Coordinates of C-alpha atoms and ligand atoms in Angstrom, one line a residue:
X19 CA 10.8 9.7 -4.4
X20 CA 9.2 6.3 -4.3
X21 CA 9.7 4.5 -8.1
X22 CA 7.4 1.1 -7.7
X23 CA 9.1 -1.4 -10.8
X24 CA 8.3 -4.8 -12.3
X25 CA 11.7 -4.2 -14.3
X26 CA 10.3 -3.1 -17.1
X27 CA 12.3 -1.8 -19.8
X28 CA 10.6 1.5 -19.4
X29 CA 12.6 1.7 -15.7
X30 CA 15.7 2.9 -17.4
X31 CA 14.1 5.1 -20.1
X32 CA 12.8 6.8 -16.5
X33 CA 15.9 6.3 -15.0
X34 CA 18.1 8.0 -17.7
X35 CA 15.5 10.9 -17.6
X36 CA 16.0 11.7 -13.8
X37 CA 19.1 11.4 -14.3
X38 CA 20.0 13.9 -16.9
X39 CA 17.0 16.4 -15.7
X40 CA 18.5 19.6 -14.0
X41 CA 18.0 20.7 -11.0
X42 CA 17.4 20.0 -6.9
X43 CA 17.4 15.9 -5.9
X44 CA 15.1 14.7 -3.5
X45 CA 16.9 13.1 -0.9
X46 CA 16.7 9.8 -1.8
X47 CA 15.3 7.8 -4.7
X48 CA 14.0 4.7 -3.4
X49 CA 13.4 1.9 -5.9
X50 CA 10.8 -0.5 -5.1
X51 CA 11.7 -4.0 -6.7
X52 CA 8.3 -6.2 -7.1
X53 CA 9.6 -8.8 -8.9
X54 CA 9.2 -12.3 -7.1
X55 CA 13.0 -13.2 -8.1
X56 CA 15.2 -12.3 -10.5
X57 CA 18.9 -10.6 -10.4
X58 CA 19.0 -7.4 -8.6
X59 CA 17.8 -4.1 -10.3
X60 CA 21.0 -2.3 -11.8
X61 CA 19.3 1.8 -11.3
X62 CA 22.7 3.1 -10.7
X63 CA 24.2 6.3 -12.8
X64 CA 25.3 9.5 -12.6
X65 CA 23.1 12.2 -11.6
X66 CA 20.2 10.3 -9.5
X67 CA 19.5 10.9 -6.1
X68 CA 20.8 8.8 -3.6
X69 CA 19.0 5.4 -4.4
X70 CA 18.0 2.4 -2.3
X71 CA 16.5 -0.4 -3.6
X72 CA 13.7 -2.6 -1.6
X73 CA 12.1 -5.7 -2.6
X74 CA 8.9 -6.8 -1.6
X75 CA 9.1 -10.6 -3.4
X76 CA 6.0 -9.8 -5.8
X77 CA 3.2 -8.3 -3.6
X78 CA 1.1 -5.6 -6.1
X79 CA 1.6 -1.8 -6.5
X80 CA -0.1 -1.3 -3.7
X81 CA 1.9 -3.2 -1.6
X82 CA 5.0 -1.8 -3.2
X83 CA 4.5 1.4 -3.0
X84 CA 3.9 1.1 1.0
X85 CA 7.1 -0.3 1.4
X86 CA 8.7 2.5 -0.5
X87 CA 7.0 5.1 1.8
X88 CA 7.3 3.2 4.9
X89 CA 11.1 2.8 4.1
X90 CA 11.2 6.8 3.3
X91 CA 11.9 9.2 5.9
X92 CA 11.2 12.7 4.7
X93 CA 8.4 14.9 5.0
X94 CA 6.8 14.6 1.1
X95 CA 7.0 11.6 -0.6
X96 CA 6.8 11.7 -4.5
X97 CA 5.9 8.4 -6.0
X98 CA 6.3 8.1 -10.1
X99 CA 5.5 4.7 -12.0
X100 CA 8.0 2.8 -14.0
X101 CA 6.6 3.7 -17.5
X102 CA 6.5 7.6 -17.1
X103 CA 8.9 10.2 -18.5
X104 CA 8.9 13.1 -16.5
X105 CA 9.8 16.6 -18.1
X106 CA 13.4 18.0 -17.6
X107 CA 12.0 20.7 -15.0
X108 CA 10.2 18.0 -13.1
X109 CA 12.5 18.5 -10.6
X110 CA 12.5 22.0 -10.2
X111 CA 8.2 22.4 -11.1
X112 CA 8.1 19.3 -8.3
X113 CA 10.1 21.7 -5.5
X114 CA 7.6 24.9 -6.8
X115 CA 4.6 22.7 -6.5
X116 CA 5.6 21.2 -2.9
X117 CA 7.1 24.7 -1.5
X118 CA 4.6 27.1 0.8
X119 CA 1.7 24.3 0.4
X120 CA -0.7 24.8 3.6
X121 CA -0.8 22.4 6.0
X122 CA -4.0 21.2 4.8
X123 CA -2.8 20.0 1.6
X124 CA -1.8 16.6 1.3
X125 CA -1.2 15.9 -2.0
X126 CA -0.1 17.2 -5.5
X127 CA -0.7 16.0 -8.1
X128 CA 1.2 16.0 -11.9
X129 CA 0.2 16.4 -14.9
X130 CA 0.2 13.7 -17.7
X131 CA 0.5 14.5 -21.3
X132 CA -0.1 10.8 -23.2
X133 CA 1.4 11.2 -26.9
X134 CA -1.1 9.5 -29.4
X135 CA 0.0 9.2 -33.3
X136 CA -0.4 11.7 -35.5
X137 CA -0.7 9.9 -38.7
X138 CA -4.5 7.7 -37.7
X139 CA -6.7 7.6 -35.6
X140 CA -5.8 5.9 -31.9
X141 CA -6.7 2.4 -31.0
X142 CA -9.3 1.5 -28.4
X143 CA -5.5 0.8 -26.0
X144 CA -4.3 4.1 -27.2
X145 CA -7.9 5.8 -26.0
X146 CA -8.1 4.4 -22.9
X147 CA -4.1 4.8 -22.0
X148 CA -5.2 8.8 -23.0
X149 CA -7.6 8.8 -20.3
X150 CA -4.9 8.8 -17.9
X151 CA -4.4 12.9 -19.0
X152 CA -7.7 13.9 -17.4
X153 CA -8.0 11.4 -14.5
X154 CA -8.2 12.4 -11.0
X155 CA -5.3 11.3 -8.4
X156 CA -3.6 8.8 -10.2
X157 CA 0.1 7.7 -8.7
X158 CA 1.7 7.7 -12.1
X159 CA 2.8 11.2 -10.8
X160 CA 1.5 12.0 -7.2
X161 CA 3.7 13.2 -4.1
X162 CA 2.2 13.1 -0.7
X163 CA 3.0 14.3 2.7
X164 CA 3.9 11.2 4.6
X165 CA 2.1 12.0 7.6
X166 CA -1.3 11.8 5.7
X167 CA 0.0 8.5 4.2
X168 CA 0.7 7.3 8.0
X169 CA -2.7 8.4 9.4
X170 CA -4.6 5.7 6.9
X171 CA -2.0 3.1 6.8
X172 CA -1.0 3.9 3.2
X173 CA -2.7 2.1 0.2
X174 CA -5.0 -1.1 0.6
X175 CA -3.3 -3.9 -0.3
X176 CA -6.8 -5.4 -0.9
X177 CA -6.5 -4.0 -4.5
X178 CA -4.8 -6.3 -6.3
X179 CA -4.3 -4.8 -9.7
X180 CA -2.8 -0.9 -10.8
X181 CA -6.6 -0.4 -10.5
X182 CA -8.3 2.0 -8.3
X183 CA -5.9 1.9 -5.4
X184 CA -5.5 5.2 -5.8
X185 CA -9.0 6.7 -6.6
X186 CA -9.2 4.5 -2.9
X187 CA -6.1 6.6 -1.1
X188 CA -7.3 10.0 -2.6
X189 CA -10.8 9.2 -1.0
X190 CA -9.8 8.0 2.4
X191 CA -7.2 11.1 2.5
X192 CA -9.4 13.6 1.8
X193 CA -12.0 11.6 4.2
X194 CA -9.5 12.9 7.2
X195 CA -9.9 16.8 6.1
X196 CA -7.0 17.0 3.9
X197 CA -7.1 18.3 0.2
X198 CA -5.3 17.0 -2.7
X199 CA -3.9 19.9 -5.6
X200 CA -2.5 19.7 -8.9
X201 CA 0.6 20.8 -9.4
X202 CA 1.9 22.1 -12.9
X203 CA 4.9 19.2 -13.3
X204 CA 4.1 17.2 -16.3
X205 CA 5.2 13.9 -17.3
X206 CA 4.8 11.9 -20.4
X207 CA 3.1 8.7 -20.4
X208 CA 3.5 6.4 -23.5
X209 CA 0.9 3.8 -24.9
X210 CA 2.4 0.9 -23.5
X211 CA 2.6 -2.0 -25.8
X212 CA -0.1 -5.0 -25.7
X213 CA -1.7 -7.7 -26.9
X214 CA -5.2 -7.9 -28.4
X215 CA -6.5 -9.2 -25.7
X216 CA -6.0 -6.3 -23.2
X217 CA -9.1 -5.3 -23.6
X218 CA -10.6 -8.5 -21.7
X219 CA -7.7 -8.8 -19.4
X220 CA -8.7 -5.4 -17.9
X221 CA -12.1 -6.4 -16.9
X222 CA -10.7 -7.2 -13.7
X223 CA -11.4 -4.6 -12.2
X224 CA -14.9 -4.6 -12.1
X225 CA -14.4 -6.8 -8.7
X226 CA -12.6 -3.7 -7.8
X227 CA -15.3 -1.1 -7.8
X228 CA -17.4 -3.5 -6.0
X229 CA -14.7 -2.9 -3.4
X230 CA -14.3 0.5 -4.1
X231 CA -18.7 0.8 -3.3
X232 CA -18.4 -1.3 -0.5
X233 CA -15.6 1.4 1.2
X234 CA -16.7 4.4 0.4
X235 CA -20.6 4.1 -0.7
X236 CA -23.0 4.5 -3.8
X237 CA -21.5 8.1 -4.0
X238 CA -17.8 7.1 -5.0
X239 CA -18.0 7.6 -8.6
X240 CA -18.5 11.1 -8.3
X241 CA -16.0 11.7 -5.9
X242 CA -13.2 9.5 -7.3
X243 CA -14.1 10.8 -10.8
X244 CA -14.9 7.7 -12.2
X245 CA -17.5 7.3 -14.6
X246 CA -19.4 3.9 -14.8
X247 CA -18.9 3.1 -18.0
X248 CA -20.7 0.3 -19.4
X249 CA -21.2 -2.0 -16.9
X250 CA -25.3 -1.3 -17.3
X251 CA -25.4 -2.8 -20.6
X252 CA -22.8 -5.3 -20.2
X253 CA -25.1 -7.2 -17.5
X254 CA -28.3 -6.7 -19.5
X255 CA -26.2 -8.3 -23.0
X256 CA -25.3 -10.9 -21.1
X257 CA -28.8 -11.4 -19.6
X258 CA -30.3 -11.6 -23.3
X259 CA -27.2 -13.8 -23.9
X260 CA -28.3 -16.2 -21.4
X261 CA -31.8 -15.9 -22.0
X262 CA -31.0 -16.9 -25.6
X263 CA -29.3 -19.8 -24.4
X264 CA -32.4 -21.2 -21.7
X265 CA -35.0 -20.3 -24.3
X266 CA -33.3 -22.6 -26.9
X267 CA -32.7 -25.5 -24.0
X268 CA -36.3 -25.5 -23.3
X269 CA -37.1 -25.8 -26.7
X270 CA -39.0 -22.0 -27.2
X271 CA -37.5 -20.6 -30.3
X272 CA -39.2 -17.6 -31.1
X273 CA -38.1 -16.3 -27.5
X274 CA -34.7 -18.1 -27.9
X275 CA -34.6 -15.8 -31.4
X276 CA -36.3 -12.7 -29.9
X277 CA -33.1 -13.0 -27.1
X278 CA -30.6 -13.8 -29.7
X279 CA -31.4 -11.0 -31.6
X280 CA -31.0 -8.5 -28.8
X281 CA -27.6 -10.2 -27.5
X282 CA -26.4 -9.4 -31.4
X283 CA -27.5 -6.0 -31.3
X284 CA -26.2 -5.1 -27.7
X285 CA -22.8 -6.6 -29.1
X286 CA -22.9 -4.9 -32.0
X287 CA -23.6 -1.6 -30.9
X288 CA -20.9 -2.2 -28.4
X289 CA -18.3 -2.9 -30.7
X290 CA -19.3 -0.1 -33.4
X291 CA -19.1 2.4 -30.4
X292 CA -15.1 1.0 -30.6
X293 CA -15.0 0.7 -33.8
X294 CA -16.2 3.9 -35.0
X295 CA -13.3 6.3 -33.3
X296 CA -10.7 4.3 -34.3
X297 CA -8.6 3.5 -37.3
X298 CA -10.9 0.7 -38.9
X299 CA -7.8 -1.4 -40.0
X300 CA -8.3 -4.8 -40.4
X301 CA -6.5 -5.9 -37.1
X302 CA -8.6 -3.4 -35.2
X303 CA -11.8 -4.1 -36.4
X304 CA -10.9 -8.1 -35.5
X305 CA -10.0 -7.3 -32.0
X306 CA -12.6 -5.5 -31.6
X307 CA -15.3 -7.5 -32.7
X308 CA -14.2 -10.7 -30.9
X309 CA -13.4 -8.8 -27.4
X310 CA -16.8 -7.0 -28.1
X311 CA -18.6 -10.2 -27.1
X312 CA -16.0 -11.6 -24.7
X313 CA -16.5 -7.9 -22.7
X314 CA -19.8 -7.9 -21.2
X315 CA -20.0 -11.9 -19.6
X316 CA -16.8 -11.0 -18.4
X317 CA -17.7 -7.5 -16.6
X318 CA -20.5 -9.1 -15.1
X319 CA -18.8 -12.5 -14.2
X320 CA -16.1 -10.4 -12.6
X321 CA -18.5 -7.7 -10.4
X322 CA -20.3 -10.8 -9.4
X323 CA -16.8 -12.1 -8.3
X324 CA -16.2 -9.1 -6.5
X325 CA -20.1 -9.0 -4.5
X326 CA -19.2 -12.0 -3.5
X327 CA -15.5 -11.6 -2.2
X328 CA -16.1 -8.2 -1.0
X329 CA -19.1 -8.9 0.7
X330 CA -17.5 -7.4 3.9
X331 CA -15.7 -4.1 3.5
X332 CA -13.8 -3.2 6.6
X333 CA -12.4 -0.1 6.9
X334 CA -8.1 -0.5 5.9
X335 CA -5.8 -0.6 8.8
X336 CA -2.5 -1.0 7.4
X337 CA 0.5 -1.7 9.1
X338 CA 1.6 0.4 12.4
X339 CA 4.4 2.6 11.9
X340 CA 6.3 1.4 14.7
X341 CA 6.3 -1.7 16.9
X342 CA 7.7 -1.7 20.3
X343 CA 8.9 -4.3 22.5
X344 CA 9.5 -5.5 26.3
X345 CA 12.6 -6.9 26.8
X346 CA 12.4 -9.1 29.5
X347 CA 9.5 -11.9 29.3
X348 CA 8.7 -10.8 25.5
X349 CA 11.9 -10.5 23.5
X350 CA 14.3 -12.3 25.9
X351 CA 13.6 -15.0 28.8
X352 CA 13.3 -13.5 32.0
X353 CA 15.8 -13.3 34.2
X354 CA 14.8 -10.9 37.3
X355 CA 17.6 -8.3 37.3
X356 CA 19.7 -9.9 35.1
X357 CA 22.9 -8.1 34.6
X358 CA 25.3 -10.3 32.6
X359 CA 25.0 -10.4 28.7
X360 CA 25.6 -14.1 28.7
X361 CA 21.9 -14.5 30.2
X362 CA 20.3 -12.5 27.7
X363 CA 18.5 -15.4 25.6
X364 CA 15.8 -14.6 22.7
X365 CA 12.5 -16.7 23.0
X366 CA 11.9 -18.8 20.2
X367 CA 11.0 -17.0 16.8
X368 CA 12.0 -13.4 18.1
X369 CA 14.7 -12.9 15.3
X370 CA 12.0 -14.0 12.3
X371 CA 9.2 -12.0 14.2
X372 CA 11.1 -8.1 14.2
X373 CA 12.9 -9.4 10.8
X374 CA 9.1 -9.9 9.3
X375 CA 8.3 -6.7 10.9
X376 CA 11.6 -5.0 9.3
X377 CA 10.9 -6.6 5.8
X378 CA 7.4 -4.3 5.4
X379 CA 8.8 -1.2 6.3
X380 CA 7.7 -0.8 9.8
X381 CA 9.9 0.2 12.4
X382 CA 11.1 -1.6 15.6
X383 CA 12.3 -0.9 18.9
X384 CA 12.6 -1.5 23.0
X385 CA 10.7 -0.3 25.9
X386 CA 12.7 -1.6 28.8
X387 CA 11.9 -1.0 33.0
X388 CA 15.8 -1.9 34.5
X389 CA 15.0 -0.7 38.0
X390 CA 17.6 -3.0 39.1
X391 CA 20.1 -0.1 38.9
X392 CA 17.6 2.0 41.0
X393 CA 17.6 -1.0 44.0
X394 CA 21.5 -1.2 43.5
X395 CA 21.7 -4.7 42.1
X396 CA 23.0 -4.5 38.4
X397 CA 24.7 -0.9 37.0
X398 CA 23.7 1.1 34.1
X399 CA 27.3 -0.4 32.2
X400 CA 25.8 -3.4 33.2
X401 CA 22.7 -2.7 31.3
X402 CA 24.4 -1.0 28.3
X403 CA 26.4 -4.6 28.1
X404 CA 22.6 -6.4 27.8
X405 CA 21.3 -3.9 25.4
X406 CA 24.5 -4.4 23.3
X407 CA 23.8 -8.2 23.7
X408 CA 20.0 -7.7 22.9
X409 CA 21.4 -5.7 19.5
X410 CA 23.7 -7.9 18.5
X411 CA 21.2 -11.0 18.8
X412 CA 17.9 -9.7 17.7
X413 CA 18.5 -5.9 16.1
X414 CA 19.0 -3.6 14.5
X415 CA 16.5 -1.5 16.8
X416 CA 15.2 1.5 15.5
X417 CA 15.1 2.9 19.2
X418 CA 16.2 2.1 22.7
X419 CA 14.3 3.0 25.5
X420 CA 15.4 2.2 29.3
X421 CA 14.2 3.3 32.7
X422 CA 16.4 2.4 35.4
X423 CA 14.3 4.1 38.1
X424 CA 12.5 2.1 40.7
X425 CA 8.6 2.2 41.6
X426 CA 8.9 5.0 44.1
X427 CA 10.9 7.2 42.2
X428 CA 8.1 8.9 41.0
X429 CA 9.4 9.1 37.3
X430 CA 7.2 9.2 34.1
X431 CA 9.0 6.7 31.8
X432 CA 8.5 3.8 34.3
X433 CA 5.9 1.3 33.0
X434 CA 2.7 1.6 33.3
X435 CA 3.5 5.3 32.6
X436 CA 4.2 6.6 28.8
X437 CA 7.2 7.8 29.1
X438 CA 9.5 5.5 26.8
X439 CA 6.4 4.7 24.4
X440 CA 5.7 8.7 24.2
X441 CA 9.6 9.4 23.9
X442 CA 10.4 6.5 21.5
X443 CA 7.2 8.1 19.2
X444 CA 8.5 11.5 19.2
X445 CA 12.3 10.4 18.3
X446 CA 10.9 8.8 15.4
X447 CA 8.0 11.4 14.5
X448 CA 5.5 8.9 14.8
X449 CA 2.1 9.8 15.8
X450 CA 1.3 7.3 18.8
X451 CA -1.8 6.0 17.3
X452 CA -0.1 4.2 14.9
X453 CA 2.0 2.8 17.2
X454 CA 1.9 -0.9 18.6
X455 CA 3.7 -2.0 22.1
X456 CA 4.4 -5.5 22.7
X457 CA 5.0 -6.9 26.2
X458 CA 3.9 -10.0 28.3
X459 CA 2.9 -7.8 32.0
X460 CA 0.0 -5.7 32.4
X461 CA 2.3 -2.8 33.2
X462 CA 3.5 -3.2 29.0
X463 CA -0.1 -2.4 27.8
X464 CA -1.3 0.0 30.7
X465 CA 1.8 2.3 29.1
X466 CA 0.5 1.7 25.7
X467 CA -2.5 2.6 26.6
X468 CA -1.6 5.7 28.3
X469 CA 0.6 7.1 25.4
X470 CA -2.7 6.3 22.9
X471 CA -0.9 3.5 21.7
X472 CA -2.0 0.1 21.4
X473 CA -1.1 -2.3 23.9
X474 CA -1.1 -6.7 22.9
X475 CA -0.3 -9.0 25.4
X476 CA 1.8 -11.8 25.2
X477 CA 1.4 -13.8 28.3
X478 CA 4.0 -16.1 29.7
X479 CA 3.6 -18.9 32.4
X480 CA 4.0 -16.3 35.6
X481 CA 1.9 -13.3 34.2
X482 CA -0.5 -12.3 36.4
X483 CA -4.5 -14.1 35.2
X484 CA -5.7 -10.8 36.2
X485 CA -3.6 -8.8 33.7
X486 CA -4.7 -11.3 31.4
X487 CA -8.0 -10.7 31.4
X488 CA -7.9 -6.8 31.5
X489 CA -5.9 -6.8 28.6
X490 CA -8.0 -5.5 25.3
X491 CA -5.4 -7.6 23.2
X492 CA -3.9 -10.7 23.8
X493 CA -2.3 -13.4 21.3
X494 CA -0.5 -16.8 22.9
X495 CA 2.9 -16.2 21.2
X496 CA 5.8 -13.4 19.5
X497 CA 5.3 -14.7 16.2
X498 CA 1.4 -15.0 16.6
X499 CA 1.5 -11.0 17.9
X500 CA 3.4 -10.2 15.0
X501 CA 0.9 -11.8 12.5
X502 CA -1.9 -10.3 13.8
X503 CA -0.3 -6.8 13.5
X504 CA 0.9 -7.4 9.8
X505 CA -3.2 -9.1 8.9
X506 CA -3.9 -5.4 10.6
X507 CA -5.6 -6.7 13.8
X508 CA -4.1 -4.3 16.0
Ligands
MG628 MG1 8.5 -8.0 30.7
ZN629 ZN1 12.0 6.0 34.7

């Protein structure tokens, strides 16, 4: 279970629930702190699931909740939201709705019941917040398998906001073949409480679904279930707005009036459509007659925004699922056949590189070729004694990979062939593809390249210009590797 939390109160109402639900734990509960600062999270009590908590330093939900599944290791991965209140058979509906799925399934999906008073008429908040109940793929309650999260690189961090990120996911999973089912867990999701100005702050998201059009075409709406709202009339207020405005500047009042009057009645139809469901009280009305004009030259302002910033849509990469690493030349300065674990010294900025790497989730380890034990200058207790050296310096590595065979033994883990990249995948149930091998020789990416890896160069002074040039990727440094890999240039 991934929980991604702000530390809101509502944490430990979720928290207490899990807790006291009956039956089977997941394996782990793993907490996804995305606070900037602040003490850490206190989840702990009696009847969870073996928790973990990870901070990401303030990133977004969407960054969040890729840590959480990055850092998870089992085969579904159930993500709830901090201000849900699952049922007391979630548990036991979430095993039900997981067991015997086909292969082809990648998802299931809860159910969300949003309690609404029972004594008036709900707010325009309240309305909205009931939507959740009949939306498609939302994360307050969605478990995936985490191969399907793997193969797209998770959620795009591009999406800034609780907004659309997962409309985004659902797409570019069932893009791959996959299908997504609902399941019949429920959870309760309250009407969180707000200010009156909600109702403006949320028009952020209109630069969103420019995004959202840009990656997955005119056609998204109907596949994301999203309905396009307003937007239509906002922009053609706000053009009688403005035309009210220039008409009055260039001195033409009838057309300045004639503009005027249409801006009024486009606002006021707007804000009766609110008005009119609701309970009519006198705070209500307010809100909604002042937010009723704010609304539209804020949609539009904002979807203008977002042409302009989302002018590009690339297709998301994400993160790799694993990174692995030469030792000698990349990691460590090369010393040919170096045997003693004195000599094994990290280039500059190796540490911060794999601990940046570490810090999102994505897994690190060593591709080594020690033929020296083949040629019978250093022994394999002499390598061991490096490795441990290397560990202790620069790890923890998720795996170790050495070949201590020469060139003529004919072996398949000597670089350029895939053994180690192919073997270090398959210890850690990674699918190659999403795997990333660093090394400064073209030997490092010919192996990548072989396993269906990808293969970046990092040159040093005595790498041969020719393996230089064939490379597909190259970057001048560790550290500058690294950041191309976490930008999602790889
Ligand atoms: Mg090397
Ligand atoms: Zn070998």
């Amino acid at each position: 279970m991934v929980v991604p939390t702000i530390g809101r109160p509502s944490l430990h109402v979720l928290l207490d629930a899990l807790a006291a639900a009956p039956g089977p734990r997941p394996g782990e509960l793993i907490l996804v702190d995305d606070r900037p600062d602040g003490e850490p999270l206190r989840p702990d009590r009696a009847g969870l699931p073996p928790v973990r908590v990870v901070r990401t330093g303030g990133g977004g939900p969407a960054r969040a909740r890729n840590l959480g599944w990055r850092t998870a290791r089992t085969e579904w991965i159930a993500f709830l939201d901090d201000d849900v209140v699952p049922d007391p058979d979630w548990y036991e509906r979430l095993a039900q709705d997981l067991a015997d799925l086909p292969p082809d399934v990648a998802g299931s999906q809860g159910r969300v019941r949003v309690p609404l008073p029972a004594d008036r008429r709900p707010t325009d908040w309240e309305r909205g917040t009931a939507g959740l109940a009949t939306s498609s793929w939302i994360t307050a309650d969605l478990a995936y398998r985490r191969a399907a999260l793997a193969a797209v690189g998770g959620f795009d961090e591009r999406f800034p906001r609780a907004f659309r990120e997962d409309s985004d996911l659902a797409l570019r999973v069932m893009d791959t073949g996959a299908r997504l089912v609902r399941g019949q867990r429920w959870i309760t999701h309250p009407v969180r409480p707000v200010d009156r100005w909600v109702s403006v702050r949320v028009q952020a998201g209109n630069a969103d679904d420019v995004l959202m059009r840009r990656l997955h075409g005119p056609d998204w709406r109907r596949r994301a279930d999203a309905p396009l709202g307003r937007r239509p009339q906002h922009m053609a207020v706000t053009a009688a707005g403005l035309a009210a405005v220039g008409f009055a500047l260039t001195r033409r009042p009838r057309a300045a009036a004639a503009a005027a009057a249409a801006w009024l009645a486009g606002t006021a139809e707007f804000a009766w459509r609110r008005i009119e469901p609701g309970p009519r009280d006198r705070a209500e009305v307010t809100t909604m007659a002042v937010t009723s004009a704010l609304i539209p030259p804020l949609a539009t302002w904002h979807w203008l925004r977002g042409v302009v910033k989302h002018r590009r849509g690339t297709r998301w990469r994400g993160l790799p699922d694993l990174v692995l690493f030469d030792r000698d030349g990349t990691l460590v300065h090369d010393y040919p056949y170096n045997g003693d674990p004195d000599w094994v010294r990290p280039v500059d900025g190796a540490k911060e590189a794999l601990d940046r790497l570490r810090e999102r989730g994505v897994r690190v380890g060593v591709v080594s070729n020690q033929s020296g034990v083949a040629r019978g200058i250093i022994t394999a207790e002499q390598v061991d004694a490096c490795m441990r050296r290397l560990t202790e310096l620069l790890g923890p590595f998720d795996t170790l990979q050495i070949c201590p065979h020469g060139p003529d033994d004919g072996c398949v883990c000597r670089k350029p062939a895939p053994g180690m990249v192919k073997a270090a995948c398959a210890e850690l149930d990674v699918d190659p593809a999403r795997c990333v091998v660093v090394g400064d020789i073209g030997a490092d990416v010919e192996a990548a390249a072989a396993a269906g890896a990808v293969g970046i160069l990092v040159p040093t002074p005595v790498t041969r210009r020719q393996e230089v040039e064939a490379a597909p990727r190259r970057a001048p440094t560790l550290a500058e590797a690294v950041d191309d890999v976490l930008a999602g240039e790889w």
